[in-house]
Every structure is written in structure tokens, then in C-alpha cells.
PDB file of C-alpha atoms in Angstrom:
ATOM      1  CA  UNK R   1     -29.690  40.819 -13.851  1.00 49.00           C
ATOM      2  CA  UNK R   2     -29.942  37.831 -16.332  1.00 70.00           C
ATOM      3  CA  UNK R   3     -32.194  35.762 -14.794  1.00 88.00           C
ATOM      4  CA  UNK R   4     -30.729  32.111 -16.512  1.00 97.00           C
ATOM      5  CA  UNK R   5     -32.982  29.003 -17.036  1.00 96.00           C
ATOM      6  CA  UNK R   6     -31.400  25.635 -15.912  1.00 96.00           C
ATOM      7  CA  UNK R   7     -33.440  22.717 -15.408  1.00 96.00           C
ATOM      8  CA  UNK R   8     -34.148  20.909 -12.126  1.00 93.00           C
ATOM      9  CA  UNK R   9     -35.003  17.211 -13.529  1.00 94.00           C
ATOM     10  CA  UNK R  10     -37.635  15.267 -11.935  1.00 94.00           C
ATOM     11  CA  UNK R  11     -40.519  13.182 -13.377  1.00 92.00           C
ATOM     12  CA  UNK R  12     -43.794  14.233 -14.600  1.00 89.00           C
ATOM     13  CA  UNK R  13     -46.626  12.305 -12.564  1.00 91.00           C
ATOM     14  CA  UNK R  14     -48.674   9.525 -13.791  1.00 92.00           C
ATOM     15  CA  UNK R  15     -51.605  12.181 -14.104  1.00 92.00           C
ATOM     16  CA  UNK R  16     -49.492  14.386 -16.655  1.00 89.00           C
ATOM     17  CA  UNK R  17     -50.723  13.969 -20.616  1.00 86.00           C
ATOM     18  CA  UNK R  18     -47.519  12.128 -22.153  1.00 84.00           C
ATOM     19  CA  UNK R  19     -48.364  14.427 -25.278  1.00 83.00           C
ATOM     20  CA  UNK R  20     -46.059  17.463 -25.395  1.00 87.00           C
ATOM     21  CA  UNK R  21     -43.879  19.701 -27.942  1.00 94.00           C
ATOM     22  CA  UNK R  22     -41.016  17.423 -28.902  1.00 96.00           C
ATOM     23  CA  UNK R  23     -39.922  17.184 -32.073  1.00 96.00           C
ATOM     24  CA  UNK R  24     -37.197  15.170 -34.622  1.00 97.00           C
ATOM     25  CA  UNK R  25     -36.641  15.781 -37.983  1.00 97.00           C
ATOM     26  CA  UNK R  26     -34.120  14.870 -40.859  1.00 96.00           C
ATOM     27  CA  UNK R  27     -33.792  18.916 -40.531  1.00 97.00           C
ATOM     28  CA  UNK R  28     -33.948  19.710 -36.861  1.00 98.00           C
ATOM     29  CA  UNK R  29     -34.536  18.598 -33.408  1.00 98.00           C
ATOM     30  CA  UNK R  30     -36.425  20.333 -30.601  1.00 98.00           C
ATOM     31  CA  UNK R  31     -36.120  19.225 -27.194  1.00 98.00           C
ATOM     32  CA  UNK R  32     -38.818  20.881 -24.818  1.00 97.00           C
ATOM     33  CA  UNK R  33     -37.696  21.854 -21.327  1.00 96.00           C
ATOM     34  CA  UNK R  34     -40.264  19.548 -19.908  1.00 93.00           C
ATOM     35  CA  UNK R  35     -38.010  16.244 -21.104  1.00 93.00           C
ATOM     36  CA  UNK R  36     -35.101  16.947 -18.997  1.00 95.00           C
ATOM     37  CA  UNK R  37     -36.369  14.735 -16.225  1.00 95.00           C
ATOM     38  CA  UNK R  38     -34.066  12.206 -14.368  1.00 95.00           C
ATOM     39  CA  UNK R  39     -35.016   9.326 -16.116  1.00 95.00           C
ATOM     40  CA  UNK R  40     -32.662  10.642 -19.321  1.00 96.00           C
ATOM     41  CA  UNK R  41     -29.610  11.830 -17.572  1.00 97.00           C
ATOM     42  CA  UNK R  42     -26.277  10.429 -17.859  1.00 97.00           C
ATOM     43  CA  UNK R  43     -23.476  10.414 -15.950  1.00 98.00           C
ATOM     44  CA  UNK R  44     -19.626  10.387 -17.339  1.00 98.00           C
ATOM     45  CA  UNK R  45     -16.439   8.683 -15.652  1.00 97.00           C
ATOM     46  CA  UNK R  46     -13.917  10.849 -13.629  1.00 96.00           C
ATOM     47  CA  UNK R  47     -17.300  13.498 -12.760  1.00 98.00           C
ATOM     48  CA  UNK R  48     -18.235  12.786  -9.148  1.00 98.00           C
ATOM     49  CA  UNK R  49     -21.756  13.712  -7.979  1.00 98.00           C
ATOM     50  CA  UNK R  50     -22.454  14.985 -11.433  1.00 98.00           C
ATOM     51  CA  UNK R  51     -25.514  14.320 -13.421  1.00 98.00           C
ATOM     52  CA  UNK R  52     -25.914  16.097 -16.921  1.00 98.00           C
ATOM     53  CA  UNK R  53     -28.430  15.956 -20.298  1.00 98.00           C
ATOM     54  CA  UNK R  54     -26.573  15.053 -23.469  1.00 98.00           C
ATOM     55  CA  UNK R  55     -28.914  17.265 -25.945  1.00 98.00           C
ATOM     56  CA  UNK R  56     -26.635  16.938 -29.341  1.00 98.00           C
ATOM     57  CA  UNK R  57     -23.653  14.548 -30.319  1.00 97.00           C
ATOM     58  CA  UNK R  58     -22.471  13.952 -33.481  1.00 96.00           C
ATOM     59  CA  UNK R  59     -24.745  11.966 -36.311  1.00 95.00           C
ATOM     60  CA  UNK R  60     -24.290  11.383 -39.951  1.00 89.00           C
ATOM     61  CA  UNK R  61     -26.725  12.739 -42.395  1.00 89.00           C
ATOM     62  CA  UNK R  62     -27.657  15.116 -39.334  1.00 94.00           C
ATOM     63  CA  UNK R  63     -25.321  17.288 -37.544  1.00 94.00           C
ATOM     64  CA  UNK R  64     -21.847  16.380 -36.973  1.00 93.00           C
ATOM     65  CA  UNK R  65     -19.207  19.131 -35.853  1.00 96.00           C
ATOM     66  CA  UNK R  66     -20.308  18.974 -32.126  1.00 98.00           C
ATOM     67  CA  UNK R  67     -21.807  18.050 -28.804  1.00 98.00           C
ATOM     68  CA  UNK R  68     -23.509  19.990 -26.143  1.00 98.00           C
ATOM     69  CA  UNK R  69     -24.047  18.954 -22.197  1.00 98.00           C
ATOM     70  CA  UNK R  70     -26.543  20.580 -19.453  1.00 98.00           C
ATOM     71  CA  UNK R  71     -23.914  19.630 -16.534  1.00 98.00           C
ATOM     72  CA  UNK R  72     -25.411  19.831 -13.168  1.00 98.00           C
ATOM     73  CA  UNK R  73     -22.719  19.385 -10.716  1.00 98.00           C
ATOM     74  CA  UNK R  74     -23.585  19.135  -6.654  1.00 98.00           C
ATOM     75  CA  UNK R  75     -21.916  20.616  -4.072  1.00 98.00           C
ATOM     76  CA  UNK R  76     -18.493  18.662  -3.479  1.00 98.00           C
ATOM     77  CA  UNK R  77     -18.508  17.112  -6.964  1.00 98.00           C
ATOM     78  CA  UNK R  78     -16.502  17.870  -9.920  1.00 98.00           C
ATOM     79  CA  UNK R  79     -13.366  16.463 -12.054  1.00 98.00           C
ATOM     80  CA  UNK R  80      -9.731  16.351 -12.248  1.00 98.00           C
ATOM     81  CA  UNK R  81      -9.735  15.385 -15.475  1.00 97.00           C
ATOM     82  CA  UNK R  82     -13.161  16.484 -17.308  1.00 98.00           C
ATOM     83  CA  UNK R  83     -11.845  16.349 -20.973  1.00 97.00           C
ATOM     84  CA  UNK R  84     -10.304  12.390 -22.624  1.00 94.00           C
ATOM     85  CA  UNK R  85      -9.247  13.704 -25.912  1.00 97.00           C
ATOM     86  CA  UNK R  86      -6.656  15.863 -26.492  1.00 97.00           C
ATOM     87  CA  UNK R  87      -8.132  17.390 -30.055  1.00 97.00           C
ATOM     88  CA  UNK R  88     -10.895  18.443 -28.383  1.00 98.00           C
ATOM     89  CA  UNK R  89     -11.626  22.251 -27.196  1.00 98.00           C
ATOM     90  CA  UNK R  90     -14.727  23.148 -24.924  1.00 98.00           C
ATOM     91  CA  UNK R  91     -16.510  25.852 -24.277  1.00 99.00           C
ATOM     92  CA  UNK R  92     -18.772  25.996 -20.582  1.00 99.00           C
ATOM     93  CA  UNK R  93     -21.322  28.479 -19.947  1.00 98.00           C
ATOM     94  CA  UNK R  94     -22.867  28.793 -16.668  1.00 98.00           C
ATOM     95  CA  UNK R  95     -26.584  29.331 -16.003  1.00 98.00           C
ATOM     96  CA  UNK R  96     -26.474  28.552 -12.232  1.00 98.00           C
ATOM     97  CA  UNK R  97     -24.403  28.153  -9.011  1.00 98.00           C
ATOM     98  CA  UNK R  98     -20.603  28.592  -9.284  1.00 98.00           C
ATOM     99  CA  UNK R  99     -17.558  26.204  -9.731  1.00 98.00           C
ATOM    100  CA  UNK R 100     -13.518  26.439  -9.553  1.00 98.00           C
ATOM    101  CA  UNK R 101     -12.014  26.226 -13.187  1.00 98.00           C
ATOM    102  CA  UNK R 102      -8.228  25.304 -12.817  1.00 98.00           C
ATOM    103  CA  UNK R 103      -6.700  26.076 -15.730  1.00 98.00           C
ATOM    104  CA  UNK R 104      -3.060  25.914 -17.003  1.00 95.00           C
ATOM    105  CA  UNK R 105      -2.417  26.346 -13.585  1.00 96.00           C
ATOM    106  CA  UNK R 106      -4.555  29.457 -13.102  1.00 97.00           C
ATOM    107  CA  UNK R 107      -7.554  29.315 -10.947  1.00 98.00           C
ATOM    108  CA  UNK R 108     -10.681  30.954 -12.046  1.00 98.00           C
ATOM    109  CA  UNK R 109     -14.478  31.329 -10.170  1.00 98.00           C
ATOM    110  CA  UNK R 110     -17.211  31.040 -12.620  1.00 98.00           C
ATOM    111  CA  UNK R 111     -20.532  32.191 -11.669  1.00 98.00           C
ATOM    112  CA  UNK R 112     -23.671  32.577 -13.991  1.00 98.00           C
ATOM    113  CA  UNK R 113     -22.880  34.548 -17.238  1.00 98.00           C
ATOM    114  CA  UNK R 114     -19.398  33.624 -17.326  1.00 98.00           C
ATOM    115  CA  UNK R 115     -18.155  32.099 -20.473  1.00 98.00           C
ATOM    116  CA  UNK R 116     -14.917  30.139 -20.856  1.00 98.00           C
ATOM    117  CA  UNK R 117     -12.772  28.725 -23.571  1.00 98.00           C
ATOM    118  CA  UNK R 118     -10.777  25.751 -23.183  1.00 98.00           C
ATOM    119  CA  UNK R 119      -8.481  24.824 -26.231  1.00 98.00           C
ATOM    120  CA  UNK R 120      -7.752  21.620 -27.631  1.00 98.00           C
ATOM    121  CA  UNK R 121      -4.775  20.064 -25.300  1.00 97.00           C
ATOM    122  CA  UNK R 122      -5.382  21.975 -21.844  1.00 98.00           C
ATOM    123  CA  UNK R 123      -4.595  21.087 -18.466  1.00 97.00           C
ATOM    124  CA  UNK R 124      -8.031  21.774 -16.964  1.00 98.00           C
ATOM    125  CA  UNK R 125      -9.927  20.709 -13.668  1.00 98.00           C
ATOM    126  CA  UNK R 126     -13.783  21.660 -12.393  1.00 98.00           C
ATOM    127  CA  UNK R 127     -14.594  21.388  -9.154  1.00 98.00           C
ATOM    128  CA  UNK R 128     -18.211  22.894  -7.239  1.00 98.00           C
ATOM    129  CA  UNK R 129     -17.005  24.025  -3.666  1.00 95.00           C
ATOM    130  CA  UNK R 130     -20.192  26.073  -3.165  1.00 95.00           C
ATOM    131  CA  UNK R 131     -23.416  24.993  -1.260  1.00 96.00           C
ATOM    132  CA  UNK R 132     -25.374  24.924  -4.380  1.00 97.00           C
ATOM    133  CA  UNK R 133     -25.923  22.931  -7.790  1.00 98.00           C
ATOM    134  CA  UNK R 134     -23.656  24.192 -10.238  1.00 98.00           C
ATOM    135  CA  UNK R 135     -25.200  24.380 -13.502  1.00 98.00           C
ATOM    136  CA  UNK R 136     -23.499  24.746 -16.996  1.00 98.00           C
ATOM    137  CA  UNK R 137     -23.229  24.288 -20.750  1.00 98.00           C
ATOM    138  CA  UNK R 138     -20.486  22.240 -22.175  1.00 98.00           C
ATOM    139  CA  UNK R 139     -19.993  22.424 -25.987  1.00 98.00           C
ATOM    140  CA  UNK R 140     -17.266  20.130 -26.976  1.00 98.00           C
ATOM    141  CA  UNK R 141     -15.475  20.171 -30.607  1.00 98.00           C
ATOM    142  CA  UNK R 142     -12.912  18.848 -32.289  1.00 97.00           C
ATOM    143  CA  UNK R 143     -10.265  21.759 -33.347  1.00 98.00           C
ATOM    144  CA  UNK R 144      -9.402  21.814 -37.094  1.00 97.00           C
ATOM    145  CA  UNK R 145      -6.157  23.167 -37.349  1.00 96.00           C
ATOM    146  CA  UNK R 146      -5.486  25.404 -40.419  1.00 96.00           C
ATOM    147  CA  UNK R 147      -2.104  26.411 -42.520  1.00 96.00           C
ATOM    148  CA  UNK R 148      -0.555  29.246 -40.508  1.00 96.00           C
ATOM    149  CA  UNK R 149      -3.258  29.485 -37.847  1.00 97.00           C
ATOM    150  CA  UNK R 150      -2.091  29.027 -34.182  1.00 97.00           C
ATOM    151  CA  UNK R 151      -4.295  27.677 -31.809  1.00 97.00           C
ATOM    152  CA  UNK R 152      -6.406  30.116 -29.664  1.00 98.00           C
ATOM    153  CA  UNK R 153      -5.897  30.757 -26.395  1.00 98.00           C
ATOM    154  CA  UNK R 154      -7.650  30.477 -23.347  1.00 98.00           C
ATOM    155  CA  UNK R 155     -10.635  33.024 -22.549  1.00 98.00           C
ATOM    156  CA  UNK R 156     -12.703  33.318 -19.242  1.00 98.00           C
ATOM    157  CA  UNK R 157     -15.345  36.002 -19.941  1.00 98.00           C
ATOM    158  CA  UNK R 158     -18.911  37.158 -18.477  1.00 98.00           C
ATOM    159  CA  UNK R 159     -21.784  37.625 -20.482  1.00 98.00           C
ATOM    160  CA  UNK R 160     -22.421  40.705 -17.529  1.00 97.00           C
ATOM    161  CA  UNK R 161     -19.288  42.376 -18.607  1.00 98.00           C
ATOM    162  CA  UNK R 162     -20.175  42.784 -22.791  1.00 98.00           C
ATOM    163  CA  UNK R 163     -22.066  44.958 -24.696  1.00 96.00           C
ATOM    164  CA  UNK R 164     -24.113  43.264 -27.198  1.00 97.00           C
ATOM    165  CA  UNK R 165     -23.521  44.485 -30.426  1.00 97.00           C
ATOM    166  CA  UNK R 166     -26.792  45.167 -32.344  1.00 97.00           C
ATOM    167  CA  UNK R 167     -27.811  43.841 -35.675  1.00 95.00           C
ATOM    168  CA  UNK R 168     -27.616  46.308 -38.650  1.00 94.00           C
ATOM    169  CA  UNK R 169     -30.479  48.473 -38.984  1.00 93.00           C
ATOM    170  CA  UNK R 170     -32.411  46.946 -35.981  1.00 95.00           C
ATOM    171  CA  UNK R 171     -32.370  49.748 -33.455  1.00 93.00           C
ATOM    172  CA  UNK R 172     -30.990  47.404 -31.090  1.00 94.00           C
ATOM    173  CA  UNK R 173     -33.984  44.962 -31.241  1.00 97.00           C
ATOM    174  CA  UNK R 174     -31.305  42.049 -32.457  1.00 98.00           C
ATOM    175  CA  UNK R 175     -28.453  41.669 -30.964  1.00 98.00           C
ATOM    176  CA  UNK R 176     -24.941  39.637 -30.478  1.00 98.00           C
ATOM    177  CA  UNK R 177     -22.461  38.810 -27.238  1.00 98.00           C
ATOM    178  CA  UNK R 178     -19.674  37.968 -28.920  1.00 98.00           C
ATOM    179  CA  UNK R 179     -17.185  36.560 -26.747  1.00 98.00           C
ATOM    180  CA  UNK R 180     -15.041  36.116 -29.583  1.00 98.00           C
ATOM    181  CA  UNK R 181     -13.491  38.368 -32.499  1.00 97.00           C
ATOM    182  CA  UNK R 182     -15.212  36.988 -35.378  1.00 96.00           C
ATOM    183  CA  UNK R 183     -12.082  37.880 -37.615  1.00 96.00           C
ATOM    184  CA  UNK R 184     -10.130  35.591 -35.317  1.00 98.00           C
ATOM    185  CA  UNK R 185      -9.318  32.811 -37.392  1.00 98.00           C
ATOM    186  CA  UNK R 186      -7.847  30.772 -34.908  1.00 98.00           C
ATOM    187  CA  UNK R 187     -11.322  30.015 -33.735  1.00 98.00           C
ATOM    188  CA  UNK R 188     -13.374  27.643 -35.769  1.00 98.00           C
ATOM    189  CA  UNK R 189     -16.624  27.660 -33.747  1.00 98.00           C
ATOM    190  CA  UNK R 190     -18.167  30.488 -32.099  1.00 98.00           C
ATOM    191  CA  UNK R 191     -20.737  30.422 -29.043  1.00 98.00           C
ATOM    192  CA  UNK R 192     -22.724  33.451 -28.708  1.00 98.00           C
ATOM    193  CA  UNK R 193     -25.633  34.858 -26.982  1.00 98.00           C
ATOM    194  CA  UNK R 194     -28.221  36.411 -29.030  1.00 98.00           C
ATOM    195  CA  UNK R 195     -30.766  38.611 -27.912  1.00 98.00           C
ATOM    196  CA  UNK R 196     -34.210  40.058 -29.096  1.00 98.00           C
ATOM    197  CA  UNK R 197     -36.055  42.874 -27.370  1.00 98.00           C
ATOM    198  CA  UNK R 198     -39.803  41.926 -27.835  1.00 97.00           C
ATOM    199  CA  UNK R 199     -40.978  42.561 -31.263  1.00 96.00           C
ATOM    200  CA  UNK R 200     -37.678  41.493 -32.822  1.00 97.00           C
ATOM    201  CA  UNK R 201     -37.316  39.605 -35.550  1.00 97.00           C
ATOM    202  CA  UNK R 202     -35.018  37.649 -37.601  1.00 96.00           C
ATOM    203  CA  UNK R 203     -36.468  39.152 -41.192  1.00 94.00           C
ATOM    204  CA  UNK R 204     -35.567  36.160 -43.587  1.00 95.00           C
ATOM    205  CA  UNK R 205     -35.496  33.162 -43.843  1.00 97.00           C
ATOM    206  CA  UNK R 206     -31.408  32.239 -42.804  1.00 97.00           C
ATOM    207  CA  UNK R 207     -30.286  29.040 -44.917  1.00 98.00           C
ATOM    208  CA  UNK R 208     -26.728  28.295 -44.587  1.00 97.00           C
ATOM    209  CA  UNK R 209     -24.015  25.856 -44.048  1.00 97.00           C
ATOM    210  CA  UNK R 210     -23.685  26.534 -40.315  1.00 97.00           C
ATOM    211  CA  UNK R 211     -24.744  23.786 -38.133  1.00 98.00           C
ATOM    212  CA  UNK R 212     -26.801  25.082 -34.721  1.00 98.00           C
ATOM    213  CA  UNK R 213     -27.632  24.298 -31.269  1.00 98.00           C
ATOM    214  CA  UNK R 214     -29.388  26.911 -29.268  1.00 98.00           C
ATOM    215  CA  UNK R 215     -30.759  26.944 -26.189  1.00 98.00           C
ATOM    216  CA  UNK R 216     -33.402  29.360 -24.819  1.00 98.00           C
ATOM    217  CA  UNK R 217     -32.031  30.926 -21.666  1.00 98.00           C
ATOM    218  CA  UNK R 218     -34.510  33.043 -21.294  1.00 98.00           C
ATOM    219  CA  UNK R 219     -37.953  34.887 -22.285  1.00 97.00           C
ATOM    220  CA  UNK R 220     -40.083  33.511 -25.539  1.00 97.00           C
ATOM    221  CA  UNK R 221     -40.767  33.544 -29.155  1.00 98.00           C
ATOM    222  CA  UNK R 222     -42.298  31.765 -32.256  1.00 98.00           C
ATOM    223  CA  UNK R 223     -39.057  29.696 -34.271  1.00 98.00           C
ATOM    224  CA  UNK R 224     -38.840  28.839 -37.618  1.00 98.00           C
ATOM    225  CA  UNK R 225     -37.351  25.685 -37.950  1.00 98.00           C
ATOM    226  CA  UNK R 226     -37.361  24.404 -41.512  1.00 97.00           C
ATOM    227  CA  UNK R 227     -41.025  24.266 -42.665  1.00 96.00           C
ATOM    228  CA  UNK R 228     -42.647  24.789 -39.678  1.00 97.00           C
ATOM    229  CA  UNK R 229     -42.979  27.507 -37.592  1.00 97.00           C
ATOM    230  CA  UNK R 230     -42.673  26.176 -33.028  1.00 97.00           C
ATOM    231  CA  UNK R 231     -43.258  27.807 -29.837  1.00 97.00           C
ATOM    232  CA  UNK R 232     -40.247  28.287 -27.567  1.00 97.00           C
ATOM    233  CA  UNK R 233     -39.388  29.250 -24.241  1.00 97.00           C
ATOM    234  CA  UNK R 234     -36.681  29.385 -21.511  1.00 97.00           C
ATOM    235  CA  UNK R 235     -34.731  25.818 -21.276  1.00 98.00           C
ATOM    236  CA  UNK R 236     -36.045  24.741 -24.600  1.00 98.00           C
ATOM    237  CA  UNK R 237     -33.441  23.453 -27.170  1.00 98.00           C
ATOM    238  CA  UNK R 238     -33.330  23.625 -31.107  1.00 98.00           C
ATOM    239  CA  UNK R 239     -30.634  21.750 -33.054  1.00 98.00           C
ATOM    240  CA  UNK R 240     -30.363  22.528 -36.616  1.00 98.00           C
ATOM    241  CA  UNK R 241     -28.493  20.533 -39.210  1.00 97.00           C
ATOM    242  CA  UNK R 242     -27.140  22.500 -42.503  1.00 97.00           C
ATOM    243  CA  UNK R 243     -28.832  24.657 -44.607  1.00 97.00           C
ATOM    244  CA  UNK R 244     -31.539  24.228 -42.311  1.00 98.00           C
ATOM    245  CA  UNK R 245     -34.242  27.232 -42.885  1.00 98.00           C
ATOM    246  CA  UNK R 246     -34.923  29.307 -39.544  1.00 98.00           C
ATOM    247  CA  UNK R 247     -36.183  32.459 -38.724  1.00 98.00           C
ATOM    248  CA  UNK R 248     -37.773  34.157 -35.214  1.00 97.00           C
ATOM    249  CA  UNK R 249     -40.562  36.430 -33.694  1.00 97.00           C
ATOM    250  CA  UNK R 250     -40.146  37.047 -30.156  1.00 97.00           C
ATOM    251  CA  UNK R 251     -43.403  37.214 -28.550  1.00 89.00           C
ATOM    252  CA  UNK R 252     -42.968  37.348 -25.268  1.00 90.00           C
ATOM    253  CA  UNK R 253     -43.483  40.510 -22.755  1.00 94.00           C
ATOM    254  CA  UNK R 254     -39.717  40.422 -22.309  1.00 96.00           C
ATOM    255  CA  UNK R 255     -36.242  39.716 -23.964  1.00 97.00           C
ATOM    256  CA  UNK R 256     -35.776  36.727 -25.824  1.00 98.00           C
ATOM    257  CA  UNK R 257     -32.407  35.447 -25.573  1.00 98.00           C
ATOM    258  CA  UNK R 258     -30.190  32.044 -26.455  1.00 98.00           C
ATOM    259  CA  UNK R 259     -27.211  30.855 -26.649  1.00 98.00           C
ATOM    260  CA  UNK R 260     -26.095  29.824 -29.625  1.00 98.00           C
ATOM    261  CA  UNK R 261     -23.072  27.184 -31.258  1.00 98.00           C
ATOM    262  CA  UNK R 262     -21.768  27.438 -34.826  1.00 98.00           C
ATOM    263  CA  UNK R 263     -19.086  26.083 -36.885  1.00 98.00           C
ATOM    264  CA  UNK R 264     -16.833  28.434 -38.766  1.00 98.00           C
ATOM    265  CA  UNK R 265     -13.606  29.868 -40.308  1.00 97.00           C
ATOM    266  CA  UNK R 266     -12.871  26.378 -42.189  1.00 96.00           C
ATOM    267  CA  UNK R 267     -13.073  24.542 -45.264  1.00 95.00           C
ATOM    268  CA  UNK R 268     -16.166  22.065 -45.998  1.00 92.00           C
ATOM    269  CA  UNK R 269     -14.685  18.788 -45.119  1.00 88.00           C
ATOM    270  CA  UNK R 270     -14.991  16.749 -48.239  1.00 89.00           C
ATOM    271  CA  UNK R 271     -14.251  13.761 -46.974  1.00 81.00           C
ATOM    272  CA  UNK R 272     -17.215  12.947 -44.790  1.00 69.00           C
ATOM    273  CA  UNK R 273     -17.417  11.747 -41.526  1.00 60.00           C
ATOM    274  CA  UNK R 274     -16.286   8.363 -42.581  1.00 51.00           C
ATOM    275  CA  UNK R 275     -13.106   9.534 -43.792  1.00 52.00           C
ATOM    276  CA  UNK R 276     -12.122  12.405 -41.679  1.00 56.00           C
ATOM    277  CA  UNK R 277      -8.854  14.445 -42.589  1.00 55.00           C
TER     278      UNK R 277
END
């Protein structure tokens, strides 16, 4: 079984060395695991006894197609109305605990590994009614509609139940969950889960126009993240702007696996973000 990291918050004490691994660039961001502590939560209205991380929002000249939440939702809390913007479609993954999703009127029990996809518009609810934390990922994006392309439809999936499908010419040692058809053009982000077996590598240098965020949910490995090459591990966080260089060598005694947001299936909006369509 997956064993998922989720952090638990709390503050370093006065005796801890303040230096540590984080990182900003004009090119990426890493966020350590170590700087989710309490002191940089946030809380949103409608969410009681919720607490979550906000690790990437939109920013010209850095990444702008998305945002992505560590929720951590106590026993009794939730929301009747989590989403305020009806153009926006979600996707939650859960790393811990379990919650009630309600929705379009159809109740679902999400547990770790399982994967849902909320499009733009839904009626949706969240509430925890278990005795632990529940902890997920929300990844919230605008939907760009397209000529001819309907809107996609709800999923609710479990990383448990999927085969990953392995690289090309990798023997298995890279591999993708895909919870989506990636000739589904409805869908104009994905959010995978990628896996190395130890050894594996990513054997290039990838450059492309595919913004990331990707968050270590288990094992570790050496990232290349532009120019430089960074030590990762299990609730560590990499957000890559465009055309951002990256590659990986997982070091680590065991698999190395993230999960993993892109934009896709759509034109280059040549308008900017100060002069959306």
C-alpha cells in the first residue's frame, strides 16, 4: 500500500538552524516539507475547521494557469460550498483520512489514492465525518472552453485501482497513472502520478511549454530544476514555470513517486494575463 506523505504543521524550535533547502527563482520554486508549519497556513471562508498551505497561485512572468492547496480538514469540518467561481474546475487528491464528496447529487467516500474531477459549474459539497484529519490536494483551474469541445464530466477514481502505464523503453522504471485519456480533448489540464522504481531516470533534459507543480508523495531523488540540480523527498514541492529545464534520478532505496499538474490540449493564449480571452 501507498504509503502518502501529508504534512502535520507545527513550528521548528528556537534551537533549529533557520538555514534549510528553500528555493525561488524567475524559473522555479521549491518549497521543502519542513516550511509547512502553522505559522503559513491559511484558512478560506465557507471551510469550517479547515486549515490548508497555498503552495502555487497564479503570477505573471511566472506561472499562471493554476493553483494548488494542501487542505487539512478536521473531523466535523468541511464546506457546502467549497468552490466561488463558476469557470473554475478542481481536481482533489487525497493523501490522508477520508471525506464525503457530494456531487451533482451523488455521494462519494474518498479515502487516500482517490482522485476526483470536478468540472467548471458543479454542484459540489466536502464534508470530513471521520475521526481523523482529512488530508488532500486541491488544484483549481480555470476551464478554457474550445470550438466543438463539450465540457468533461465528472470522474472519482483511485490511484489503487490503475495500472501505471510505463514509459517507452524503460522496463517499467518510469511510469504514468493517468486518470485521464490523454486524447480527451475536453480536458485541458491533466493531474497525474508519476512513478520511478529506484534507478530511474528522466534521460533529457524536458523543456517545454507546460507549466508544473509536483509534489513528492513519496520516496526520493536528485531534480533538475533549470540549472541546478536539488535534493527531494516525500512532501517536498517543485513549481516550474514554462520551458523550464528539468530532469530526475531517483536515489532513494525505494519508489519515487509525485503527483504532477499540467496544462494542455489548448492554444497559447496570446493575449496575456492582462487581457485574458
Amino acid at each position: 500500500m501507498t504509503d502518502y506523505f501529508a504534512p502535520t504543521g507545527g513550528l521548528p524550535p528556537q534551537t533549529q538552524l533557520m538555514t534549510g533547502r528553500a528555493v525561488f527563482t524567475d524559473a522555479y520554486a521549491f518549497i521543502p516539507r519542513g516550511v509547512f508549519s502553522d505559522i503559513v497556513t491559511s484558512f478560506l471562508p465557507g471551510w469550517d475547521k479547515t486549515r490548508l498551505w497555498i503552495i502555487a497561485r497564479p503570477m505573471t512572468g511566472f506561472s499562471e494557469t493554476f493553483s494548488q492547496y494542501v487542505m487539512e480538514v478536521a473531523p466535523g469540518g468541511g464546506a457546502s460550498a467549497p468552490e466561488n467561481d463558476p469557470s473554475v474546475q478542481s481536481v482533489l487528491f487525497f493523501t490522508q483520512g477520508s471525506a464525503t464528496l457530494t456531487l451533482q447529487g451523488q455521494t462519494h467516500t474518498l479515502t487516500a489514492g482517490s482522485y476526483a474531477y470536478i468540472p467548471a459549474g458543479s454542484d459540489w459539497s466536502l464534508h470530513n465525518m471521520g475521526t481523523q484529519n482529512a488530508c488532500f490536494h486541491w488544484i483549481r483551474k480555470i476551464w478554457e472552453p474550445a470550438p466543438g469541445i463539450e465540457k468533461p464530466t465528472p470522474l472519482i477514481l483511485n490511484d489503487h485501482d490503475i495500472a501505471p502505464t510505463p514509459m517507452p523503453d524503460t522496463n517499467g522504471a518510469w511510469a504514468t497513472t493517468r486518470f485521464v485519456d490523454p486524447n480527451d480533448l475536453r480536458h485541458d489540464m491533466h493531474v497525474t502520478v508519476v512513478t520511478f522504481q529506484p534507478g530511474g531516470v528522466i534521460p533529457f533534459e524536458e523543456t517545454h511549454v507546460m507549466e508544473h507543480g509536483l509534489y513528492v508523495l513519496e520516496g526520493k531523488a536528485v531534480y533538475k530544476l533549470n540549472q541546478d540540480w536539488v535534493e527531494v523527498e516525500g512532501g517536498d514541492f517543485m513549481w516550474l514555470r514554462a520551458f523550464c529545464p528539468q530532469a530526475c534520478y531517483a536515489a532513494g532505496p525505494g519508489p519515487f513517486r509525485y503527483l504532477l499538474y499540467k496544462d494542455v490540449n489548448r492554444h497559447a493564449n496570446l493575449r496575456g494575463p492582462l487581457n485574458p480571452r
